Short mmCIF file of C-alpha atoms and ligand atoms in Angstrom, two decimals:
data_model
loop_
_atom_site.label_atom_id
_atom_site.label_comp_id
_atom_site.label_asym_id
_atom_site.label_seq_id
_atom_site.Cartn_x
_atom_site.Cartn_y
_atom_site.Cartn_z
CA UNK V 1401 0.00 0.00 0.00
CA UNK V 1402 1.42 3.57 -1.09
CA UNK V 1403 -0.04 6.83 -0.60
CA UNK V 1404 1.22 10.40 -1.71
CA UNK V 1405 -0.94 12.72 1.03
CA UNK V 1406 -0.64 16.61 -0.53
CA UNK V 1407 -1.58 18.99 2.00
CA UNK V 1408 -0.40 21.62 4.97
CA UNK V 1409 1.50 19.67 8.03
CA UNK V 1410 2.13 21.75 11.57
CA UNK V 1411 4.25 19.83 13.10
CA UNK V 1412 5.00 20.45 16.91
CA UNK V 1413 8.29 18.91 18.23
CA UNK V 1414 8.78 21.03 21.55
CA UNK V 1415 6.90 24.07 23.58
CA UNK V 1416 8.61 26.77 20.81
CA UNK V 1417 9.56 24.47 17.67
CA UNK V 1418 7.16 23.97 15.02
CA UNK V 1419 7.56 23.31 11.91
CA UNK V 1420 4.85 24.51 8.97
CA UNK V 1421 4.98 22.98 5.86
CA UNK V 1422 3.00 24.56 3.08
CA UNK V 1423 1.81 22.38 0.16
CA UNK V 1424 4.12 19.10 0.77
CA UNK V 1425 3.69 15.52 -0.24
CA UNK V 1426 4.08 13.05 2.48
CA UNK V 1427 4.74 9.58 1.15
CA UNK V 1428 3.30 6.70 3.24
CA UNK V 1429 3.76 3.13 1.94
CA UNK V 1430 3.01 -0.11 4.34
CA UNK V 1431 1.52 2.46 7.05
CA UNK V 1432 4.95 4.18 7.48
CA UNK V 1433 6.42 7.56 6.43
CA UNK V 1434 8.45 7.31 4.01
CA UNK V 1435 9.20 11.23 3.93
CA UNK V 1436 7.85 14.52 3.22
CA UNK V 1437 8.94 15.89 -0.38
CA UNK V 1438 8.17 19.27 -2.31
CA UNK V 1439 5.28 19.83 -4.62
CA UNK V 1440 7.77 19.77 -7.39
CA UNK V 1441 9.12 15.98 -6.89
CA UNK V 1442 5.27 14.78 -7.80
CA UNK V 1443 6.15 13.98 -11.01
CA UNK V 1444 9.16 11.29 -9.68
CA UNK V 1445 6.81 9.13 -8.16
CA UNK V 1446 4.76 6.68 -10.64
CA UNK V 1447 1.38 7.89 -9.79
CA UNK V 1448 0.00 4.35 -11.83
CA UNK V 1449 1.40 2.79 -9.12
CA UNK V 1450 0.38 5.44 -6.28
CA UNK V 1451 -2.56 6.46 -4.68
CA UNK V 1452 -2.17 10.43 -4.70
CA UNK V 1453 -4.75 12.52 -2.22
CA UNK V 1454 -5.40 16.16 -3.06
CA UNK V 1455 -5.75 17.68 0.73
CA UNK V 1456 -3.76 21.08 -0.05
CA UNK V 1457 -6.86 22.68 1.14
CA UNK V 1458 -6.43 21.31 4.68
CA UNK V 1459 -3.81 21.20 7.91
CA UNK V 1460 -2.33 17.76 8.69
CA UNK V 1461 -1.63 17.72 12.53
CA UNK V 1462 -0.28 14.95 14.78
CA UNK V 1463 -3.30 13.10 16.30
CA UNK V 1464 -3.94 13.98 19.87
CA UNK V 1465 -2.72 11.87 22.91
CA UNK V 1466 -5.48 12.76 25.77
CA UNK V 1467 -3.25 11.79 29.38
CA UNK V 1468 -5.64 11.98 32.09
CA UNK V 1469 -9.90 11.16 31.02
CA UNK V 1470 -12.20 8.53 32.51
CA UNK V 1471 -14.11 6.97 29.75
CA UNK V 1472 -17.13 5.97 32.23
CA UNK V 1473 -18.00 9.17 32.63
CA UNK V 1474 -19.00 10.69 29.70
CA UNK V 1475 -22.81 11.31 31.07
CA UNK V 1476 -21.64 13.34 34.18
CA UNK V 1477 -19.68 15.83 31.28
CA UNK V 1478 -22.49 18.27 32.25
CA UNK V 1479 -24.03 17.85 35.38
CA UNK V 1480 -23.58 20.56 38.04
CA UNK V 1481 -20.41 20.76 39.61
CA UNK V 1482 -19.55 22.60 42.63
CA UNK V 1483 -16.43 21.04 44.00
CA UNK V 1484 -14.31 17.89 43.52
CA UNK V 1485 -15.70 15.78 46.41
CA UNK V 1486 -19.62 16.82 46.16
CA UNK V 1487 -19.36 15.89 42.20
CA UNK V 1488 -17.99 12.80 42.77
CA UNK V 1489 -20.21 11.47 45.69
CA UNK V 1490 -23.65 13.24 44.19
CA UNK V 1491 -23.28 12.51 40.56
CA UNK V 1492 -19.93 10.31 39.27
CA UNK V 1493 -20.16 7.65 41.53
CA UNK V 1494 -23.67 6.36 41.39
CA UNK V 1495 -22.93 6.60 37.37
CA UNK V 1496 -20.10 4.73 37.51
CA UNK V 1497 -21.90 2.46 39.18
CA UNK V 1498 -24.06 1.39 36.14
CA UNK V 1499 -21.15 -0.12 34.68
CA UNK V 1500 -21.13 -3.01 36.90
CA UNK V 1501 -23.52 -4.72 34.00
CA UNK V 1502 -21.61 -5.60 31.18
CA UNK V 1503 -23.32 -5.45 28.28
CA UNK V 1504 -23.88 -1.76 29.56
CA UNK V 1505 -20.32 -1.75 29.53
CA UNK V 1506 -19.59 -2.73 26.01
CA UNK V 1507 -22.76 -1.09 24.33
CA UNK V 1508 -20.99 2.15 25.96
CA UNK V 1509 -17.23 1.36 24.87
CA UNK V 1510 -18.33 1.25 21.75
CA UNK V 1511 -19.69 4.36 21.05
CA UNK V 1512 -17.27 6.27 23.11
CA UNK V 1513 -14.18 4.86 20.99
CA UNK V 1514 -16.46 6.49 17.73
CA UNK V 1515 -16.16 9.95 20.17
CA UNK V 1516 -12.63 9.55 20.57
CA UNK V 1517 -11.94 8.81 16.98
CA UNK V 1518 -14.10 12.13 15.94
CA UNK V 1519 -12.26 14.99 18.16
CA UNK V 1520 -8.96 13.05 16.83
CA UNK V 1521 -7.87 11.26 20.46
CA UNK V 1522 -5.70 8.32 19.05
CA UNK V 1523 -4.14 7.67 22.19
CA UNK V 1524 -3.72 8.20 26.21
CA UNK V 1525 -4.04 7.65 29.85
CA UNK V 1526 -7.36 6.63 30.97
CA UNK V 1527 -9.64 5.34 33.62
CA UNK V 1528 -12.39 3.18 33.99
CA UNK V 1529 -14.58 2.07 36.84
CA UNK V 1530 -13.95 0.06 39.37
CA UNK V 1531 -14.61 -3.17 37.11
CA UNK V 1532 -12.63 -5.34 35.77
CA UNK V 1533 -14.49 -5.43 32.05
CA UNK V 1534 -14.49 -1.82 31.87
CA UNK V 1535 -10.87 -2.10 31.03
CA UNK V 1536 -11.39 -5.03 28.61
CA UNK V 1537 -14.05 -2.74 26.69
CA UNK V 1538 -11.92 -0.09 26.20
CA UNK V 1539 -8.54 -1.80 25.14
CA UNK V 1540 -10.72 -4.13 22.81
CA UNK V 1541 -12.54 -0.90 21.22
CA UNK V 1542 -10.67 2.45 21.52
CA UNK V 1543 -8.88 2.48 18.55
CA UNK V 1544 -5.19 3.76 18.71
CA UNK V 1545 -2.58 4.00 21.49
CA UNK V 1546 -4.28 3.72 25.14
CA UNK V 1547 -2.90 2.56 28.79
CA UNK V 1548 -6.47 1.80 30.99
CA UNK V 1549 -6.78 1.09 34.48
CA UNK V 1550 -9.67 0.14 36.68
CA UNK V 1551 -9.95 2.45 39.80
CA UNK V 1552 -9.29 0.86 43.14
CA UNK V 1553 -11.81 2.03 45.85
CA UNK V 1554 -11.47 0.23 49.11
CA UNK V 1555 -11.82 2.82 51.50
CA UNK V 1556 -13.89 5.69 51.98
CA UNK V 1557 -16.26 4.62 49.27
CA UNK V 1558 -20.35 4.25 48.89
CA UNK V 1559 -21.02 0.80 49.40
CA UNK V 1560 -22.29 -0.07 46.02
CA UNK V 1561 -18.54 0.88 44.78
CA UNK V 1562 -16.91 -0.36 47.92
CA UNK V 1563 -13.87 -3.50 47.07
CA UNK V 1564 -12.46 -6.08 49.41
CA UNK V 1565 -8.85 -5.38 49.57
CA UNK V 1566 -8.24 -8.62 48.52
CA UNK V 1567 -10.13 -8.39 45.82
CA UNK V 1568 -9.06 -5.18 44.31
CA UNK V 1569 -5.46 -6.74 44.82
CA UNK V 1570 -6.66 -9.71 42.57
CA UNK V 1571 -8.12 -7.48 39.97
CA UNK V 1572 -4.27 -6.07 39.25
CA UNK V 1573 -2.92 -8.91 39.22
CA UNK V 1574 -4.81 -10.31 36.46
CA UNK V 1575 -5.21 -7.50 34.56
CA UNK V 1576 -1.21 -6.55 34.74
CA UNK V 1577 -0.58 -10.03 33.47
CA UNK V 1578 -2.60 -9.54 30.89
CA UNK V 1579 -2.12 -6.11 29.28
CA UNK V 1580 1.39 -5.41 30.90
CA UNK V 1581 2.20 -1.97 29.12
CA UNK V 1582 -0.98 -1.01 28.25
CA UNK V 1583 -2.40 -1.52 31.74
CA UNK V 1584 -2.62 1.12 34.35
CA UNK V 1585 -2.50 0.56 38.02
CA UNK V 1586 -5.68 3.10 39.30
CA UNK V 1587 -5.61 4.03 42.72
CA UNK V 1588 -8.25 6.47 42.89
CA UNK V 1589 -6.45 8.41 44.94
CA UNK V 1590 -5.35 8.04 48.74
CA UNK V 1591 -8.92 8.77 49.80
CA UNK V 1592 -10.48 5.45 48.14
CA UNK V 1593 -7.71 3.25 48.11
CA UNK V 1594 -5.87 1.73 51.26
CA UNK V 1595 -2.23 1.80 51.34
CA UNK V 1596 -1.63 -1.84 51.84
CA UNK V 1597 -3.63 -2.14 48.65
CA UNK V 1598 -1.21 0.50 46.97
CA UNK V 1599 2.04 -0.94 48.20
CA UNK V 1600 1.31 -5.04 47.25
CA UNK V 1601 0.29 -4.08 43.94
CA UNK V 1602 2.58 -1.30 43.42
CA UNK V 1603 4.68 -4.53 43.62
CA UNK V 1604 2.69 -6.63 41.30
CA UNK V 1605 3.03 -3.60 38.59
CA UNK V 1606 6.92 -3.32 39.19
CA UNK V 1607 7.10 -7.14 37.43
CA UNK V 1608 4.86 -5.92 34.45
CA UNK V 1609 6.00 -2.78 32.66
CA UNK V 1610 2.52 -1.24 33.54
CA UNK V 1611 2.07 2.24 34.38
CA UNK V 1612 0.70 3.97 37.43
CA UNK V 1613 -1.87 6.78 37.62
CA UNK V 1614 -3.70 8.78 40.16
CA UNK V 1615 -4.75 12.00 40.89
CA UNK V 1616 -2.59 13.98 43.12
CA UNK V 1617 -3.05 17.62 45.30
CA UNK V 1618 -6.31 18.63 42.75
CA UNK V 1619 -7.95 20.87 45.59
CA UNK V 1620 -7.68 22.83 48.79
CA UNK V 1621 -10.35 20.36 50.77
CA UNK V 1622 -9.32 17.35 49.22
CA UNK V 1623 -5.62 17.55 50.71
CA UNK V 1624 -6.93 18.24 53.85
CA UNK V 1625 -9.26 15.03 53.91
CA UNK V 1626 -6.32 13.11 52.57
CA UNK V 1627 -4.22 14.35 55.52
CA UNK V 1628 -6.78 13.70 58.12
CA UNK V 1629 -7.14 10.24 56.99
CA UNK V 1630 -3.61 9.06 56.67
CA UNK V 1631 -2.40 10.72 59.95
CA UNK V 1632 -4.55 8.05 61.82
CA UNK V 1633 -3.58 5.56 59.90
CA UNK V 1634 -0.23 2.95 61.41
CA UNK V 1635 2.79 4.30 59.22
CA UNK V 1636 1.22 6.74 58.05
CA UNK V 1637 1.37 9.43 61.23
CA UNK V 1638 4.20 11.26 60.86
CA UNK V 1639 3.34 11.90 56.75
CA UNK V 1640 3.98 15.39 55.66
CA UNK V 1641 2.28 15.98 52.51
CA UNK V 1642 0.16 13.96 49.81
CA UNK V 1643 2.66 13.00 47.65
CA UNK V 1644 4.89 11.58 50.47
CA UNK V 1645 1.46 8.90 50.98
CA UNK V 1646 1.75 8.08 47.21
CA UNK V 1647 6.08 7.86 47.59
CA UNK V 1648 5.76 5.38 50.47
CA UNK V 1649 3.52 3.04 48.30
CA UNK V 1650 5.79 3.01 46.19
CA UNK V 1651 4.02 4.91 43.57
CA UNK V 1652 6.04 7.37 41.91
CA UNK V 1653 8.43 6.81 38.88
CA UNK V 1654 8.73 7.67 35.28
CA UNK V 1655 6.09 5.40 34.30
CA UNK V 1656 3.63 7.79 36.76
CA UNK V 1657 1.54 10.08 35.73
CA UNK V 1658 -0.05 11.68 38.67
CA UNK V 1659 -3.60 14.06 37.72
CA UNK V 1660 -3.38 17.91 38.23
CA UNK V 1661 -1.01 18.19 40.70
CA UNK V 1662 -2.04 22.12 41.37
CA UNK V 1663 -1.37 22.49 44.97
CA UNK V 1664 2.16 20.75 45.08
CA UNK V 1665 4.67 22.53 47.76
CA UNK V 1666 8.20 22.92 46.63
CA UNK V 1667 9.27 19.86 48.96
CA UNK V 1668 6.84 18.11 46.95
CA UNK V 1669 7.54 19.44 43.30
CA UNK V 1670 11.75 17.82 44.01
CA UNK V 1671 10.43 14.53 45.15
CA UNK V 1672 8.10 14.49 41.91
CA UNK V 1673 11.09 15.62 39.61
CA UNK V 1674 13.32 13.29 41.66
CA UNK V 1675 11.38 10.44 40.99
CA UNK V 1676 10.83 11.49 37.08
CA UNK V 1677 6.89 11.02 37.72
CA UNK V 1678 4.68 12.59 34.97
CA UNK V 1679 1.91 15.32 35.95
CA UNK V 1680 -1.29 15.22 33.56
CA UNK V 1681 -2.52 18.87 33.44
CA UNK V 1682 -6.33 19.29 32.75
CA UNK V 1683 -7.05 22.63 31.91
CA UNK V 1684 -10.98 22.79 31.32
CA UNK V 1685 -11.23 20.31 34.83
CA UNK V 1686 -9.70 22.75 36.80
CA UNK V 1687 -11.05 25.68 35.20
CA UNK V 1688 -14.05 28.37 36.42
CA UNK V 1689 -17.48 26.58 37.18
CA UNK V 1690 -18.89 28.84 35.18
CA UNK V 1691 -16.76 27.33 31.82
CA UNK V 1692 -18.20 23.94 32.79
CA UNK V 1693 -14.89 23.00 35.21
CA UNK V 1694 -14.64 22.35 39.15
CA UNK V 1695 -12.94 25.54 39.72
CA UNK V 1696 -9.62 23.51 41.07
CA UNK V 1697 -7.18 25.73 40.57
CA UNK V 1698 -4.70 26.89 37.82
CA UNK V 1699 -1.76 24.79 37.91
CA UNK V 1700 1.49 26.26 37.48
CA UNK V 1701 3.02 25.42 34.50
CA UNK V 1702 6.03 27.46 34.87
CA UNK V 1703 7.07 26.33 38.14
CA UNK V 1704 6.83 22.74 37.75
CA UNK V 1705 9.05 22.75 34.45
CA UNK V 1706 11.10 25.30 36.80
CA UNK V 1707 11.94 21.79 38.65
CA UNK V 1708 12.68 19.73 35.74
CA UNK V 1709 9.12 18.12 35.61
CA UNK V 1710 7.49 16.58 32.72
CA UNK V 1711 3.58 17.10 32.06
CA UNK V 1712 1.24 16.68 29.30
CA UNK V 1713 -2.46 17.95 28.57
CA UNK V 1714 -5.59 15.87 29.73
CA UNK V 1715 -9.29 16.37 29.11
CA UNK V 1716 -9.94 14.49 32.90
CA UNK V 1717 -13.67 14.33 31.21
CA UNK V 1718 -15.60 14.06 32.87
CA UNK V 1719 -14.61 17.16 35.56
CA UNK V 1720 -13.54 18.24 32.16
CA UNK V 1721 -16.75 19.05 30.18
CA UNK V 1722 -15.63 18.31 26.71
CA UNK V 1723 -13.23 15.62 24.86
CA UNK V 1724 -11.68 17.82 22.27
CA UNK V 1725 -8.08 18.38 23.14
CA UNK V 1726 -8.58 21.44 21.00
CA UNK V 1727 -10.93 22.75 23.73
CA UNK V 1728 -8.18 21.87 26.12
CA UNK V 1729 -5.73 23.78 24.14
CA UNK V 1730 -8.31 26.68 24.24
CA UNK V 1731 -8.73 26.91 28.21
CA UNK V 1732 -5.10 26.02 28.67
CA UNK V 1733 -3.84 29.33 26.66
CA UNK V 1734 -6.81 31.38 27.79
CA UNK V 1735 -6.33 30.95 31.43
CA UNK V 1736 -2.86 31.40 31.51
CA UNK V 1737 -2.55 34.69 29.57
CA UNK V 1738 -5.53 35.71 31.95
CA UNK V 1739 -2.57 35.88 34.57
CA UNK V 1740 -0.37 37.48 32.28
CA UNK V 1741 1.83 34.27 31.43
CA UNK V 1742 2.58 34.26 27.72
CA UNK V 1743 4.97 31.68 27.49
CA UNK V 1744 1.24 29.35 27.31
CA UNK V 1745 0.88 29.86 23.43
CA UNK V 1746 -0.83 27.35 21.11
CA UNK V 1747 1.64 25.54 19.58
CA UNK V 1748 2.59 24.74 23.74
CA UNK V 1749 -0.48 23.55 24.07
CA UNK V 1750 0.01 21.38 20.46
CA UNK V 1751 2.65 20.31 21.56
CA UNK V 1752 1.59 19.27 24.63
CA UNK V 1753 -1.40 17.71 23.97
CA UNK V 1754 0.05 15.73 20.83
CA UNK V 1755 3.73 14.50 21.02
CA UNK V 1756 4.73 14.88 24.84
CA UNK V 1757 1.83 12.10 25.25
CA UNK V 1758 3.39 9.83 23.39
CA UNK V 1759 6.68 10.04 24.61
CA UNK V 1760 5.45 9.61 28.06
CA UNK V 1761 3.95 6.46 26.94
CA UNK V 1762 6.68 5.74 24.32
CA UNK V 1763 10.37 7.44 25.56
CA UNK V 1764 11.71 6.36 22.70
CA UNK V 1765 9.67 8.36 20.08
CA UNK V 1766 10.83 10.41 17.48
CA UNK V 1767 10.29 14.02 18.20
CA UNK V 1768 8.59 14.49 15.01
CA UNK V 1769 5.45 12.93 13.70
CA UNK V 1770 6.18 12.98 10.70
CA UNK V 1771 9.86 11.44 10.91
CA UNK V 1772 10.66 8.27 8.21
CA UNK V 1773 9.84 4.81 9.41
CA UNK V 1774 7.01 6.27 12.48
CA UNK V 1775 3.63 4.69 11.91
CA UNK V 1776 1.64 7.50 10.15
CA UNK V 1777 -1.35 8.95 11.98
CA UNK V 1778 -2.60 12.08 11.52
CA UNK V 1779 -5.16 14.35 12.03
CA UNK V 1780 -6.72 16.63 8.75
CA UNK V 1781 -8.34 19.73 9.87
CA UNK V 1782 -9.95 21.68 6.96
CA UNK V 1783 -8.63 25.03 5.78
CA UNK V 1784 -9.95 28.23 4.06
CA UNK V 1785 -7.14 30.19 1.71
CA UNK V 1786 -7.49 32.90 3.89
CA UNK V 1787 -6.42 30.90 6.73
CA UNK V 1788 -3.73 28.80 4.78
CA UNK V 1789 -1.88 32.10 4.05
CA UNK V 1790 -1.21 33.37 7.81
CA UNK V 1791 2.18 33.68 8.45
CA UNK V 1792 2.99 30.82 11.39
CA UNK V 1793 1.66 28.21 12.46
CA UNK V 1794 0.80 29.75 15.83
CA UNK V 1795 -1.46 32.28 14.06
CA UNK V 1796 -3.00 29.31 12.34
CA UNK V 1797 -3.49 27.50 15.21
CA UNK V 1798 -5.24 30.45 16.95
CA UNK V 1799 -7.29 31.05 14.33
CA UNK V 1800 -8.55 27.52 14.50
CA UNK V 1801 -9.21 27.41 17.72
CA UNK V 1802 -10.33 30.96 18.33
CA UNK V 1803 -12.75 31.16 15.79
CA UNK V 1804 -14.20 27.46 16.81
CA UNK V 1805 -16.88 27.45 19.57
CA UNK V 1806 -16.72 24.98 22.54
CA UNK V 1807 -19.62 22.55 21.30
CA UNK V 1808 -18.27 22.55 17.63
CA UNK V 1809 -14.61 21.64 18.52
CA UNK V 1810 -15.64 17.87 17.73
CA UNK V 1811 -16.67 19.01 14.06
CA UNK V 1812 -13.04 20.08 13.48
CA UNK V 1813 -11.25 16.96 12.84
CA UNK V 1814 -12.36 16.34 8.92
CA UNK V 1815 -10.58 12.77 8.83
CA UNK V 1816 -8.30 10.54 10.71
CA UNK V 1817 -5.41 8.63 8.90
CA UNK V 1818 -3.64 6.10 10.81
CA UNK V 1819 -1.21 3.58 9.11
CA UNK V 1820 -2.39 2.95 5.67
CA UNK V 1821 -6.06 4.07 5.58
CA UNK V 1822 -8.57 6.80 7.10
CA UNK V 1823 -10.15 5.21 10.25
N1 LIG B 2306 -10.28 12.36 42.21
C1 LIG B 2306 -10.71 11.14 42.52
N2 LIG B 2306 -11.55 10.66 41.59
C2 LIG B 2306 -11.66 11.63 40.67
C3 LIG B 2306 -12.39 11.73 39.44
O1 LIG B 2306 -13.11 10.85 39.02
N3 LIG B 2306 -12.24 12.89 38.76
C4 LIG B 2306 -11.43 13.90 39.18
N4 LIG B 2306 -11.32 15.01 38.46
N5 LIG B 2306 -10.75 13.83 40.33
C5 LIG B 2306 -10.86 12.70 41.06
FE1 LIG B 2307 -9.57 12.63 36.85
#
């Protein structure tokens, strides 16, 4: 199979690199790049032999890696929030709940991998619920490049979500075996999930080459519940902060990625660069209630690269209220140039919600998507002339995402090509 793609690629490879190419061919055969070539080279390739697609009149983009969403939550997108802890006890856990029934379960993987596919999420870090075929579903059906983990709750939990301790310890165990790399170990968070159940499978995972995620320090109240709990708890009494719980588990690493992360002391932000643990930042989660967030907190992007740390963009839907990354990108540049920060531009936020994904999952990665031998997988975005003739790529970018309103973000993605076809 060989393609010839002509068309416009943006093509983030750091916070301030990225690279516009204006009317380029990018040869694909056996669902690899081959390499990106001039307009004028067309006629060196045997187009008998080729399929050529005309796209000049869109933007080619790296598909979107989404690092922190829970995929059984989709329905509680838009319910009333007020804070972290109310939301979760009033409206995501007794939803969560319904996916205890399996067929449930699949009828609802199914159409959320089709959501996925249309706002252009081909890969990420994601949660389900506290059942086992919750992660099945989604690794059988989301198509692309996912890590899933079930959420441990054996503690501090409604009954109808409450686990034994052995039983949530048997859950990893199986599932580890199984998926290895593309399984997440899913403590809640300290709240939900005992420590002896974090430590023995925090074992179980180190034997696997799964990852860990959780959400760490995402508000005020919930730090202070954390704290109350653990300082009654044997081994626990002496603890000085939330990420010390989570360090003697043996939680952190550099195949963590801890949620949010807003409220992280400086004693806290050396342990998490010490360890090389991953932050997921979720912009529209932690944004105003009035925009549809839990009004978190802004976290500080500045600071935490200050110490070295690496983070990537995350939807966290549902706190988050929508899926598109570009909405992400949106409330990620808008809130931080509310506080004066312009270092938060949009091809950041690209960049960060595209390529620093993957190489959290993948270190290895190329820097560039669109480097020879990578699988291809892209994202086309359609394209006026007016638009096409900005000057950079981070006016085209704004203008994209500017001009696009919140609930129309999932009509911008026009097609999805990954290896040798459109999905
Ligand atoms: N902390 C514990 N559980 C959750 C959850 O489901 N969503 C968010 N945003 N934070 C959490
Ligand atoms: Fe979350």
């Amino acid at each position: 199979m060989n393609t010839l793609i002509l068309g416009n690629f943006i093509d983030p490879t750091s916070d301030t690199q990225c690279q516009l190419h204006r009317q380029k061919l990018l040869h694909i055969e056996d669902g690899k790049v081959r390499g990106l070539f001039p307009l004028e080279k067309k006629d060196e390739f045997d187009l008998s032999k080729i399929e050529f697609l005309d796209y000049s009149n869109h933007l080619i983009i790296p598909p979107f890696f989404d690092m922190h969403f829970h995929w059984v939550q989709d329905d509680v997108r838009m319910m009333p929030k007020d804070n972290l802890l109310t939301w979760l006890e009033k409206y995501t856990w007794p939803y969560e709940h319904k996916f205890s029934d399996v067929d449930y379960s699949k009828k609802r993987a199914i159409s959320f991998s089709k959501e996925l596919l249309a706002v252009g999420t081909l890969g990420g870090a994601c949660y389900s619920s506290i059942h086992s075929h919750t992660v099945d579903h989604a690794l059988e059906h989301f198509q692309g490049d996912f890590i899933v983990g079930n959420v441990l709750m054996t503690m501090n939990s409604p009954d109808y979500l409450l686990q034994k301790e052995s039983d949530a310890i048997e859950i990893v165990k199986d599932l580890s075996t199984k998926y290895r790399e593309k399984y997440a170990l899913t403590p809640r968070f300290a709240i939900t999930t005992s420590p002896e159940v974090m430590s023995a499978t925090a074992d179980i995972v180190a034997n696997t080459n799964s990852f860990i995620q959780t959400h760490l320090s995402e508000t005020e109240n919930e730090i202070d519940f954390v704290l109350s709990i653990y300082k009654e708890l044997d081994g626990f009494k002496d603890v000085k902060n939330y990420t010390e719980i989570y360090d003697r588990c043996a939680h952190l690493g550099n195949k963590t990625i801890m949620g949010h992360g807003i409220y992280l002391s400086e004693d806290e932000l050396r342990v998490v660069a010490k360890s090389d643990t991953v932050i997921a930042h979720c912009p529209t989660s932690n944004g105003p209630i009035s925009e549809g967030g839990l009004g978190s907190g802004l976290f500080d992007f500045e600071k935490t690269e200050s110490f070295g740390i690496r983070w990537a963009l995350g939807s966290d839907i549902g706190a988050g209220p929508y899926l598109s990354m570009f909405d992400v990108i949106r409330s990620f540049v808008e809130q931080n140039r509310a506080q004066g920060q312009d270092k938060a531009t949009f091809i950041k936020g690209l960049f960060r919600a595209t390529r620093m994904g993957e190489s959290i999952l993948h270190p290895e990665c190329k820097a560039s998507f669109l480097e020879q031998e990578n699988t291809a997988s892209m994202l086309f975005i359609s394209a006026s002339d007016e638009l096409l003739k900005l000057d950079s790529a981070e006016e085209i970018l704004e203008k994209v995402i500017t001009t696009c309103s919140r609930d129309s973000f999932d009509t911008l993605v026009d097609k999805v090509w990954h290896q040798s076809a459109f999905l």
